[in-house]
Amino acid sequence: MSSPERWSQPQPSGAPAATAAAPTAEQVIAGLRATSEGGAELVQLLTPEGERVDHPDFHIDITPDELRGLYRDMVLVRRADREANALQRQGQLGLWVPLLGQEAAQIGAGRALRPTDMAFPSYREHGVAWCRGVHPNEIVGMFRGVDHGAWDPVAKRFHPYTIVIGNQCLNAAGYAMGQRFDGKVGDDNGEATMVFFGDGATSQGDVHEAFVWASVYDAPLVFFCQNNQWAISEPTERQSRLPLYQRARGYGFPGIRVDGNDVLATLAVARWALDECRHGNGPVLIEAFTYRMDSHTTSDDATRYRLSTEVEEWKLKDPIERVKAHLSRNGFADHDFFDGVQAEADELAAVLREHCVSLPEPPPSRMFDNVYAEPSPALQAQQAEYETYLAGFAGGEH
Amino acid sequence: MAAPTMHRSTDTPSAAPQTITMIKGLNQALRTSMERDPKVIVMGEDVGKLGGVFRVTDGLQKDFGEQRVLDTPLAESGIIGTAIGLAIRGYRPVCEIQFDGFIFPGFDQIVSQLAKLHYRTQGRIKLPIVVRVPFGGGIGAVEHHSESPESYFAHTAGLKVVACSNPVDAYWMLRQAIECDDPVLFFEPKRRYHEKAELDLSVAPQPLFSSRVLRKGSTATIATYGPMVRTSMDAAIAGAEDGLDLEVIDMRSLSPLDLGPVYESVRRTGRLIVVSEAPGESSIAAEIATKVQQECFYSLEAPVLRVTGFDTPYPPAKLEENFLPDLDRVLAAVDRSLAW
């Protein structure tokens, strides 16, 4: 079951794939290994033990200062993520979508982007948001129910979170087509776009269509798939027979699997992919092989569908610990540095909490704002009628 | 936006009035819009070399190039979804959906993203996208080629929905829709594509999102749009021979609805018949009827009646004459109203 050959064999004619029944635990594990195991093609530059390794195709020159910066980014976004998770548990947020475990994938990709690039997130990209200058304060409002995201997507070049799975891949493909039409690709100063989605999204028609559009229009678009092994409760086996990065070949562009828990490898691969796009050689698919350490959202219970041994195994591949080990082992950082970052993270969390709990209730009129760019008389009348109705309570007993 | 843009379109009266078909009107609107604004692009299946399955985009790719007239891959979600990205980038895409029944693969992008991004971003993202949809039956087509899906979109906040009924409106309404900063679903009655009218560019157009009284009358009011405008006008002419003096209003804009002229008319005639070939259940026709009974209750001499397609899937072509409202069904409804 787990041999690579099994996946290249044609199915017997007339025999449907044996996917009708729910998979057993053994099948799930076999599927994970077959479709999701790192494998020989996994790009890694920093082992889980924190040792630098070489890769024949991907190199990165990075200073200790830059390394410390990546570490800081990851610690801060994890701390903000944990604080938001706690805020949900305390009833301050209606929902939270945890990024725990995916910090390296998101910081590696996010730090590869330049200010002139554009990013289209799904809804878990709090780390990418951080790299685009979007403060966690600007994110929590949508999970508290006061807005649909407070940041300016034009100024930050970071699109609104997209909840419907895969929609953003087509929007990103169109944006990248525009970059090409505008003559913004072709040299080192070129622009590129990166779109973020998960392993489950690869089953969506929109993602397929985005692969088609990006390839036939040579769009400068990096598809960044965070394969965190689970689409809520569905394992990668339920999405694909093949490792996801191999799908790119069918569309005629490169697909690369990178260790998504390795911030250096992710940064190196993302930089390379964006550079390909800048020079007009895009698109590229990156499969960041990672793991969602927490549940899908705070509404989910991951213990119902995955084994604790699997979680324990992935804890050993923690993206932050390996950078910390590397920094310590090589004398690039000391206790003061780590304590300082932790203190900064705690301060960020405190700011986030204070901001979240003090967010004002939006006025009812907000509901009617910006439905249209050019006002609709009927909607204006509806708003006026409702405001008159509300005004009727003012000063009265209710 | 300081002022609505919908009144912006005016043409210098350089050309003499010309007799055009609706297809020519649409084609000319696209051409003029593309000439005036380099950000206007046309995209869809077969819109380039072929000129569109109805030839609405005929000759545009030859003159504007493949980067402004995009022959896209064959997927409607892809057309709408990439148009959204292009609009965020500053373009003003005009998407062609080949037939009404093919818009549903693009439905998700239209209602989930196109309709809502302006709202979600508190106005920071504008999506000036036009989605052109040849719609309705009467051409003997196979299934999925004759449907009237406009109510799905009128039901979704954030979209504007219009339907033209004649070549002159086709020209001006498309020009104005392209200039509008909101997404516009633009429905074109394909059975009227080859009908002709005189287009005089020196005559200023009326605002896009407004209805128009086509025929004054005193017996009863008919409110209609798209392909049924012609049918309703024919009914009014035939009814005149029987002494009926019917007022006919072309709604033109389905979302927002411009009901002022309808209210004014019903207050005079006391009777309203809404004519549409879409199935009547939960439809534009239902919305018009509801609003009129709310606003004109004491003026009504009879209940508002609807003449619509039946609440069935669109039937095989040999049955479409039974499905589509015709002159007789319209007049029968007028008789029922008068008999109340």
PDB file of N, CA and C in Angstrom, chain B residues 204-290:
ATOM      1  N   ALA B 204     -29.575  61.959 -25.445  1.00  0.00           N
ATOM      2  CA  ALA B 204     -28.966  61.519 -24.191  1.00  0.00           C
ATOM      3  C   ALA B 204     -29.728  60.328 -23.624  1.00  0.00           C
ATOM      4  N   PRO B 205     -29.004  59.388 -23.045  1.00  0.00           N
ATOM      5  CA  PRO B 205     -29.670  58.223 -22.459  1.00  0.00           C
ATOM      6  C   PRO B 205     -30.290  58.553 -21.117  1.00  0.00           C
ATOM      7  N   GLN B 206     -31.250  57.743 -20.717  1.00  0.00           N
ATOM      8  CA  GLN B 206     -31.778  57.909 -19.368  1.00  0.00           C
ATOM      9  C   GLN B 206     -30.905  57.115 -18.405  1.00  0.00           C
ATOM     10  N   PRO B 207     -30.995  57.414 -17.111  1.00  0.00           N
ATOM     11  CA  PRO B 207     -30.141  56.710 -16.145  1.00  0.00           C
ATOM     12  C   PRO B 207     -30.327  55.194 -16.230  1.00  0.00           C
ATOM     13  N   LEU B 208     -29.243  54.476 -15.938  1.00  0.00           N
ATOM     14  CA  LEU B 208     -29.264  53.020 -16.084  1.00  0.00           C
ATOM     15  C   LEU B 208     -30.303  52.355 -15.186  1.00  0.00           C
ATOM     16  N   PHE B 209     -30.321  52.760 -13.929  1.00  0.00           N
ATOM     17  CA  PHE B 209     -31.151  52.015 -12.973  1.00  0.00           C
ATOM     18  C   PHE B 209     -32.541  52.623 -12.842  1.00  0.00           C
ATOM     19  N   SER B 210     -33.195  52.762 -13.975  1.00  0.00           N
ATOM     20  CA  SER B 210     -34.520  53.376 -13.969  1.00  0.00           C
ATOM     21  C   SER B 210     -35.431  52.622 -14.922  1.00  0.00           C
ATOM     22  N   SER B 211     -36.709  52.636 -14.593  1.00  0.00           N
ATOM     23  CA  SER B 211     -37.700  52.038 -15.490  1.00  0.00           C
ATOM     24  C   SER B 211     -38.266  53.124 -16.411  1.00  0.00           C
ATOM     25  N   ARG B 212     -38.982  52.690 -17.444  1.00  0.00           N
ATOM     26  CA  ARG B 212     -39.472  53.671 -18.418  1.00  0.00           C
ATOM     27  C   ARG B 212     -40.871  53.278 -18.889  1.00  0.00           C
ATOM     28  N   VAL B 213     -41.747  54.283 -18.941  1.00  0.00           N
ATOM     29  CA  VAL B 213     -43.089  54.051 -19.489  1.00  0.00           C
ATOM     30  C   VAL B 213     -42.969  54.062 -21.013  1.00  0.00           C
ATOM     31  N   LEU B 214     -43.273  52.930 -21.614  1.00  0.00           N
ATOM     32  CA  LEU B 214     -43.144  52.829 -23.071  1.00  0.00           C
ATOM     33  C   LEU B 214     -44.428  53.248 -23.772  1.00  0.00           C
ATOM     34  N   ARG B 215     -45.530  53.009 -23.100  1.00  0.00           N
ATOM     35  CA  ARG B 215     -46.821  53.277 -23.734  1.00  0.00           C
ATOM     36  C   ARG B 215     -47.772  53.752 -22.654  1.00  0.00           C
ATOM     37  N   LYS B 216     -48.324  54.902 -22.836  1.00  0.00           N
ATOM     38  CA  LYS B 216     -49.278  55.420 -21.857  1.00  0.00           C
ATOM     39  C   LYS B 216     -50.633  54.750 -22.060  1.00  0.00           C
ATOM     40  N   GLY B 217     -51.371  54.566 -20.984  1.00  0.00           N
ATOM     41  CA  GLY B 217     -52.690  53.948 -21.089  1.00  0.00           C
ATOM     42  C   GLY B 217     -53.467  54.138 -19.807  1.00  0.00           C
ATOM     43  N   SER B 218     -54.730  53.805 -19.832  1.00  0.00           N
ATOM     44  CA  SER B 218     -55.592  54.077 -18.679  1.00  0.00           C
ATOM     45  C   SER B 218     -56.340  52.853 -18.168  1.00  0.00           C
ATOM     46  N   THR B 219     -56.368  51.779 -18.952  1.00  0.00           N
ATOM     47  CA  THR B 219     -57.175  50.623 -18.554  1.00  0.00           C
ATOM     48  C   THR B 219     -56.496  49.796 -17.474  1.00  0.00           C
ATOM     49  N   ALA B 220     -55.225  49.491 -17.693  1.00  0.00           N
ATOM     50  CA  ALA B 220     -54.452  48.685 -16.747  1.00  0.00           C
ATOM     51  C   ALA B 220     -52.974  48.921 -17.043  1.00  0.00           C
ATOM     52  N   THR B 221     -52.139  48.559 -16.050  1.00  0.00           N
ATOM     53  CA  THR B 221     -50.697  48.728 -16.209  1.00  0.00           C
ATOM     54  C   THR B 221     -50.047  47.362 -16.384  1.00  0.00           C
ATOM     55  N   ILE B 222     -49.109  47.291 -17.320  1.00  0.00           N
ATOM     56  CA  ILE B 222     -48.285  46.097 -17.469  1.00  0.00           C
ATOM     57  C   ILE B 222     -46.853  46.490 -17.130  1.00  0.00           C
ATOM     58  N   ALA B 223     -46.275  45.781 -16.141  1.00  0.00           N
ATOM     59  CA  ALA B 223     -44.853  45.978 -15.810  1.00  0.00           C
ATOM     60  C   ALA B 223     -44.101  44.745 -16.282  1.00  0.00           C
ATOM     61  N   THR B 224     -43.052  44.963 -17.044  1.00  0.00           N
ATOM     62  CA  THR B 224     -42.362  43.826 -17.650  1.00  0.00           C
ATOM     63  C   THR B 224     -40.903  44.191 -17.915  1.00  0.00           C
ATOM     64  N   TYR B 225     -40.136  43.241 -18.441  1.00  0.00           N
ATOM     65  CA  TYR B 225     -38.723  43.528 -18.755  1.00  0.00           C
ATOM     66  C   TYR B 225     -38.202  42.495 -19.741  1.00  0.00           C
ATOM     67  N   GLY B 226     -37.064  42.806 -20.320  1.00  0.00           N
ATOM     68  CA  GLY B 226     -36.356  41.854 -21.186  1.00  0.00           C
ATOM     69  C   GLY B 226     -37.197  41.406 -22.370  1.00  0.00           C
ATOM     70  N   PRO B 227     -37.213  40.114 -22.637  1.00  0.00           N
ATOM     71  CA  PRO B 227     -37.879  39.613 -23.844  1.00  0.00           C
ATOM     72  C   PRO B 227     -39.383  39.845 -23.833  1.00  0.00           C
ATOM     73  N   MET B 228     -39.973  39.981 -22.644  1.00  0.00           N
ATOM     74  CA  MET B 228     -41.425  40.134 -22.556  1.00  0.00           C
ATOM     75  C   MET B 228     -41.893  41.561 -22.814  1.00  0.00           C
ATOM     76  N   VAL B 229     -40.960  42.479 -22.984  1.00  0.00           N
ATOM     77  CA  VAL B 229     -41.361  43.851 -23.312  1.00  0.00           C
ATOM     78  C   VAL B 229     -42.029  43.864 -24.684  1.00  0.00           C
ATOM     79  N   ARG B 230     -41.416  43.237 -25.629  1.00  0.00           N
ATOM     80  CA  ARG B 230     -41.995  43.172 -26.972  1.00  0.00           C
ATOM     81  C   ARG B 230     -43.354  42.462 -26.942  1.00  0.00           C
ATOM     82  N   THR B 231     -43.414  41.348 -26.218  1.00  0.00           N
ATOM     83  CA  THR B 231     -44.671  40.598 -26.120  1.00  0.00           C
ATOM     84  C   THR B 231     -45.763  41.477 -25.497  1.00  0.00           C
ATOM     85  N   SER B 232     -45.398  42.218 -24.474  1.00  0.00           N
ATOM     86  CA  SER B 232     -46.375  43.067 -23.788  1.00  0.00           C
ATOM     87  C   SER B 232     -46.825  44.216 -24.679  1.00  0.00           C
ATOM     88  N   MET B 233     -45.895  44.777 -25.432  1.00  0.00           N
ATOM     89  CA  MET B 233     -46.264  45.855 -26.364  1.00  0.00           C
ATOM     90  C   MET B 233     -47.206  45.319 -27.449  1.00  0.00           C
ATOM     91  N   ASP B 234     -46.918  44.112 -27.926  1.00  0.00           N
ATOM     92  CA  ASP B 234     -47.807  43.499 -28.927  1.00  0.00           C
ATOM     93  C   ASP B 234     -49.211  43.300 -28.344  1.00  0.00           C
ATOM     94  N   ALA B 235     -49.226  42.898 -27.073  1.00  0.00           N
ATOM     95  CA  ALA B 235     -50.523  42.689 -26.417  1.00  0.00           C
ATOM     96  C   ALA B 235     -51.271  44.013 -26.298  1.00  0.00           C
ATOM     97  N   ALA B 236     -50.532  45.062 -25.983  1.00  0.00           N
ATOM     98  CA  ALA B 236     -51.182  46.367 -25.837  1.00  0.00           C
ATOM     99  C   ALA B 236     -51.763  46.838 -27.174  1.00  0.00           C
ATOM    100  N   ILE B 237     -51.015  46.590 -28.235  1.00  0.00           N
ATOM    101  CA  ILE B 237     -51.494  47.010 -29.564  1.00  0.00           C
ATOM    102  C   ILE B 237     -52.721  46.198 -29.952  1.00  0.00           C
ATOM    103  N   ALA B 238     -52.643  44.884 -29.691  1.00  0.00           N
ATOM    104  CA  ALA B 238     -53.799  44.033 -30.006  1.00  0.00           C
ATOM    105  C   ALA B 238     -54.992  44.403 -29.128  1.00  0.00           C
ATOM    106  N   GLY B 239     -54.709  44.697 -27.860  1.00  0.00           N
ATOM    107  CA  GLY B 239     -55.789  45.043 -26.937  1.00  0.00           C
ATOM    108  C   GLY B 239     -56.491  46.324 -27.348  1.00  0.00           C
ATOM    109  N   ALA B 240     -55.726  47.227 -27.960  1.00  0.00           N
ATOM    110  CA  ALA B 240     -56.320  48.505 -28.373  1.00  0.00           C
ATOM    111  C   ALA B 240     -57.453  48.279 -29.367  1.00  0.00           C
ATOM    112  N   GLU B 241     -57.317  47.216 -30.166  1.00  0.00           N
ATOM    113  CA  GLU B 241     -58.376  46.923 -31.140  1.00  0.00           C
ATOM    114  C   GLU B 241     -59.661  46.506 -30.437  1.00  0.00           C
ATOM    115  N   ASP B 242     -59.468  46.002 -29.189  1.00  0.00           N
ATOM    116  CA  ASP B 242     -60.658  45.612 -28.415  1.00  0.00           C
ATOM    117  C   ASP B 242     -61.051  46.686 -27.412  1.00  0.00           C
ATOM    118  N   GLY B 243     -60.493  47.854 -27.573  1.00  0.00           N
ATOM    119  CA  GLY B 243     -60.873  48.960 -26.708  1.00  0.00           C
ATOM    120  C   GLY B 243     -60.112  49.040 -25.402  1.00  0.00           C
ATOM    121  N   LEU B 244     -59.053  48.213 -25.265  1.00  0.00           N
ATOM    122  CA  LEU B 244     -58.240  48.292 -24.048  1.00  0.00           C
ATOM    123  C   LEU B 244     -57.131  49.322 -24.251  1.00  0.00           C
ATOM    124  N   ASP B 245     -56.921  50.130 -23.229  1.00  0.00           N
ATOM    125  CA  ASP B 245     -55.876  51.157 -23.313  1.00  0.00           C
ATOM    126  C   ASP B 245     -54.815  50.827 -22.258  1.00  0.00           C
ATOM    127  N   LEU B 246     -53.836  50.012 -22.664  1.00  0.00           N
ATOM    128  CA  LEU B 246     -52.888  49.462 -21.693  1.00  0.00           C
ATOM    129  C   LEU B 246     -51.619  50.299 -21.599  1.00  0.00           C
ATOM    130  N   GLU B 247     -51.200  50.538 -20.372  1.00  0.00           N
ATOM    131  CA  GLU B 247     -49.920  51.206 -20.139  1.00  0.00           C
ATOM    132  C   GLU B 247     -48.844  50.130 -19.982  1.00  0.00           C
ATOM    133  N   VAL B 248     -47.707  50.327 -20.637  1.00  0.00           N
ATOM    134  CA  VAL B 248     -46.625  49.326 -20.569  1.00  0.00           C
ATOM    135  C   VAL B 248     -45.363  49.986 -20.023  1.00  0.00           C
ATOM    136  N   ILE B 249     -44.798  49.368 -18.995  1.00  0.00           N
ATOM    137  CA  ILE B 249     -43.576  49.893 -18.370  1.00  0.00           C
ATOM    138  C   ILE B 249     -42.468  48.858 -18.493  1.00  0.00           C
ATOM    139  N   ASP B 250     -41.357  49.282 -19.081  1.00  0.00           N
ATOM    140  CA  ASP B 250     -40.165  48.437 -19.159  1.00  0.00           C
ATOM    141  C   ASP B 250     -39.354  48.678 -17.886  1.00  0.00           C
ATOM    142  N   MET B 251     -39.253  47.680 -17.040  1.00  0.00           N
ATOM    143  CA  MET B 251     -38.569  47.868 -15.747  1.00  0.00           C
ATOM    144  C   MET B 251     -37.075  48.160 -15.933  1.00  0.00           C
ATOM    145  N   ARG B 252     -36.443  47.557 -16.929  1.00  0.00           N
ATOM    146  CA  ARG B 252     -35.029  47.772 -17.274  1.00  0.00           C
ATOM    147  C   ARG B 252     -34.084  47.402 -16.135  1.00  0.00           C
ATOM    148  N   SER B 253     -34.263  47.948 -14.970  1.00  0.00           N
ATOM    149  CA  SER B 253     -33.416  47.627 -13.824  1.00  0.00           C
ATOM    150  C   SER B 253     -34.190  46.707 -12.879  1.00  0.00           C
ATOM    151  N   LEU B 254     -33.612  45.549 -12.595  1.00  0.00           N
ATOM    152  CA  LEU B 254     -34.287  44.558 -11.748  1.00  0.00           C
ATOM    153  C   LEU B 254     -33.776  44.623 -10.314  1.00  0.00           C
ATOM    154  N   SER B 255     -32.572  45.099 -10.145  1.00  0.00           N
ATOM    155  CA  SER B 255     -32.044  45.380  -8.807  1.00  0.00           C
ATOM    156  C   SER B 255     -31.010  46.489  -8.937  1.00  0.00           C
ATOM    157  N   PRO B 256     -31.279  47.692  -8.464  1.00  0.00           N
ATOM    158  CA  PRO B 256     -32.503  48.063  -7.762  1.00  0.00           C
ATOM    159  C   PRO B 256     -33.684  48.194  -8.722  1.00  0.00           C
ATOM    160  N   LEU B 257     -34.876  47.943  -8.175  1.00  0.00           N
ATOM    161  CA  LEU B 257     -36.102  48.172  -8.942  1.00  0.00           C
ATOM    162  C   LEU B 257     -36.473  49.644  -8.849  1.00  0.00           C
ATOM    163  N   ASP B 258     -36.829  50.212  -9.980  1.00  0.00           N
ATOM    164  CA  ASP B 258     -37.304  51.606  -9.984  1.00  0.00           C
ATOM    165  C   ASP B 258     -38.824  51.549 -10.101  1.00  0.00           C
ATOM    166  N   LEU B 259     -39.492  51.546  -8.952  1.00  0.00           N
ATOM    167  CA  LEU B 259     -40.937  51.307  -8.951  1.00  0.00           C
ATOM    168  C   LEU B 259     -41.767  52.582  -8.978  1.00  0.00           C
ATOM    169  N   GLY B 260     -41.112  53.737  -8.896  1.00  0.00           N
ATOM    170  CA  GLY B 260     -41.862  54.992  -8.889  1.00  0.00           C
ATOM    171  C   GLY B 260     -42.845  55.112 -10.041  1.00  0.00           C
ATOM    172  N   PRO B 261     -42.386  54.901 -11.275  1.00  0.00           N
ATOM    173  CA  PRO B 261     -43.318  54.993 -12.408  1.00  0.00           C
ATOM    174  C   PRO B 261     -44.436  53.950 -12.342  1.00  0.00           C
ATOM    175  N   VAL B 262     -44.168  52.808 -11.729  1.00  0.00           N
ATOM    176  CA  VAL B 262     -45.206  51.773 -11.608  1.00  0.00           C
ATOM    177  C   VAL B 262     -46.262  52.222 -10.595  1.00  0.00           C
ATOM    178  N   TYR B 263     -45.810  52.740  -9.455  1.00  0.00           N
ATOM    179  CA  TYR B 263     -46.764  53.237  -8.462  1.00  0.00           C
ATOM    180  C   TYR B 263     -47.638  54.331  -9.077  1.00  0.00           C
ATOM    181  N   GLU B 264     -46.983  55.237  -9.759  1.00  0.00           N
ATOM    182  CA  GLU B 264     -47.730  56.365 -10.345  1.00  0.00           C
ATOM    183  C   GLU B 264     -48.774  55.857 -11.329  1.00  0.00           C
ATOM    184  N   SER B 265     -48.362  54.865 -12.118  1.00  0.00           N
ATOM    185  CA  SER B 265     -49.258  54.307 -13.126  1.00  0.00           C
ATOM    186  C   SER B 265     -50.433  53.574 -12.483  1.00  0.00           C
ATOM    187  N   VAL B 266     -50.115  52.737 -11.496  1.00  0.00           N
ATOM    188  CA  VAL B 266     -51.168  51.922 -10.865  1.00  0.00           C
ATOM    189  C   VAL B 266     -52.164  52.817 -10.141  1.00  0.00           C
ATOM    190  N   ARG B 267     -51.687  53.924  -9.604  1.00  0.00           N
ATOM    191  CA  ARG B 267     -52.615  54.837  -8.924  1.00  0.00           C
ATOM    192  C   ARG B 267     -53.619  55.431  -9.916  1.00  0.00           C
ATOM    193  N   ARG B 268     -53.235  55.468 -11.191  1.00  0.00           N
ATOM    194  CA  ARG B 268     -54.176  55.961 -12.214  1.00  0.00           C
ATOM    195  C   ARG B 268     -55.049  54.843 -12.765  1.00  0.00           C
ATOM    196  N   THR B 269     -54.408  53.692 -13.057  1.00  0.00           N
ATOM    197  CA  THR B 269     -55.163  52.626 -13.730  1.00  0.00           C
ATOM    198  C   THR B 269     -55.888  51.713 -12.757  1.00  0.00           C
ATOM    199  N   GLY B 270     -55.330  51.560 -11.544  1.00  0.00           N
ATOM    200  CA  GLY B 270     -55.954  50.688 -10.555  1.00  0.00           C
ATOM    201  C   GLY B 270     -55.696  49.214 -10.778  1.00  0.00           C
ATOM    202  N   ARG B 271     -54.951  48.900 -11.804  1.00  0.00           N
ATOM    203  CA  ARG B 271     -54.732  47.478 -12.115  1.00  0.00           C
ATOM    204  C   ARG B 271     -53.284  47.260 -12.574  1.00  0.00           C
ATOM    205  N   LEU B 272     -52.717  46.131 -12.129  1.00  0.00           N
ATOM    206  CA  LEU B 272     -51.342  45.809 -12.539  1.00  0.00           C
ATOM    207  C   LEU B 272     -51.238  44.346 -12.931  1.00  0.00           C
ATOM    208  N   ILE B 273     -50.617  44.125 -14.083  1.00  0.00           N
ATOM    209  CA  ILE B 273     -50.241  42.782 -14.519  1.00  0.00           C
ATOM    210  C   ILE B 273     -48.722  42.788 -14.708  1.00  0.00           C
ATOM    211  N   VAL B 274     -48.062  41.876 -14.033  1.00  0.00           N
ATOM    212  CA  VAL B 274     -46.602  41.770 -14.171  1.00  0.00           C
ATOM    213  C   VAL B 274     -46.300  40.618 -15.125  1.00  0.00           C
ATOM    214  N   VAL B 275     -45.508  40.895 -16.132  1.00  0.00           N
ATOM    215  CA  VAL B 275     -45.224  39.893 -17.159  1.00  0.00           C
ATOM    216  C   VAL B 275     -43.727  39.582 -17.187  1.00  0.00           C
ATOM    217  N   SER B 276     -43.419  38.305 -17.027  1.00  0.00           N
ATOM    218  CA  SER B 276     -42.028  37.850 -17.074  1.00  0.00           C
ATOM    219  C   SER B 276     -42.031  36.398 -17.495  1.00  0.00           C
ATOM    220  N   GLU B 277     -41.025  35.975 -18.228  1.00  0.00           N
ATOM    221  CA  GLU B 277     -41.028  34.561 -18.620  1.00  0.00           C
ATOM    222  C   GLU B 277     -40.303  33.670 -17.617  1.00  0.00           C
ATOM    223  N   ALA B 278     -39.702  34.245 -16.584  1.00  0.00           N
ATOM    224  CA  ALA B 278     -39.109  33.430 -15.525  1.00  0.00           C
ATOM    225  C   ALA B 278     -40.225  32.749 -14.738  1.00  0.00           C
ATOM    226  N   PRO B 279     -39.963  31.590 -14.163  1.00  0.00           N
ATOM    227  CA  PRO B 279     -40.960  31.002 -13.262  1.00  0.00           C
ATOM    228  C   PRO B 279     -41.367  32.012 -12.198  1.00  0.00           C
ATOM    229  N   GLY B 280     -42.643  32.047 -11.848  1.00  0.00           N
ATOM    230  CA  GLY B 280     -43.149  33.126 -11.008  1.00  0.00           C
ATOM    231  C   GLY B 280     -42.812  33.007  -9.541  1.00  0.00           C
ATOM    232  N   GLU B 281     -42.620  31.794  -9.070  1.00  0.00           N
ATOM    233  CA  GLU B 281     -42.403  31.573  -7.640  1.00  0.00           C
ATOM    234  C   GLU B 281     -41.147  32.307  -7.167  1.00  0.00           C
ATOM    235  N   SER B 282     -41.282  33.115  -6.142  1.00  0.00           N
ATOM    236  CA  SER B 282     -40.141  33.826  -5.533  1.00  0.00           C
ATOM    237  C   SER B 282     -39.304  34.585  -6.563  1.00  0.00           C
ATOM    238  N   SER B 283     -39.978  35.315  -7.411  1.00  0.00           N
ATOM    239  CA  SER B 283     -39.319  35.911  -8.576  1.00  0.00           C
ATOM    240  C   SER B 283     -39.322  37.434  -8.529  1.00  0.00           C
ATOM    241  N   ILE B 284     -38.715  38.033  -9.540  1.00  0.00           N
ATOM    242  CA  ILE B 284     -38.794  39.487  -9.727  1.00  0.00           C
ATOM    243  C   ILE B 284     -40.260  39.905  -9.809  1.00  0.00           C
ATOM    244  N   ALA B 285     -41.049  39.120 -10.546  1.00  0.00           N
ATOM    245  CA  ALA B 285     -42.477  39.440 -10.683  1.00  0.00           C
ATOM    246  C   ALA B 285     -43.160  39.431  -9.324  1.00  0.00           C
ATOM    247  N   ALA B 286     -42.769  38.483  -8.478  1.00  0.00           N
ATOM    248  CA  ALA B 286     -43.342  38.418  -7.135  1.00  0.00           C
ATOM    249  C   ALA B 286     -42.972  39.650  -6.332  1.00  0.00           C
ATOM    250  N   GLU B 287     -41.736  40.101  -6.499  1.00  0.00           N
ATOM    251  CA  GLU B 287     -41.267  41.270  -5.764  1.00  0.00           C
ATOM    252  C   GLU B 287     -42.033  42.529  -6.199  1.00  0.00           C
ATOM    253  N   ILE B 288     -42.203  42.682  -7.493  1.00  0.00           N
ATOM    254  CA  ILE B 288     -42.942  43.849  -7.992  1.00  0.00           C
ATOM    255  C   ILE B 288     -44.372  43.821  -7.450  1.00  0.00           C
ATOM    256  N   ALA B 289     -45.001  42.663  -7.506  1.00  0.00           N
ATOM    257  CA  ALA B 289     -46.396  42.543  -7.044  1.00  0.00           C
ATOM    258  C   ALA B 289     -46.510  42.891  -5.558  1.00  0.00           C
ATOM    259  N   THR B 290     -45.548  42.416  -4.769  1.00  0.00           N
ATOM    260  CA  THR B 290     -45.599  42.665  -3.328  1.00  0.00           C
ATOM    261  C   THR B 290     -45.468  44.158  -3.027  1.00  0.00           C
TER     262      THR B 290
END
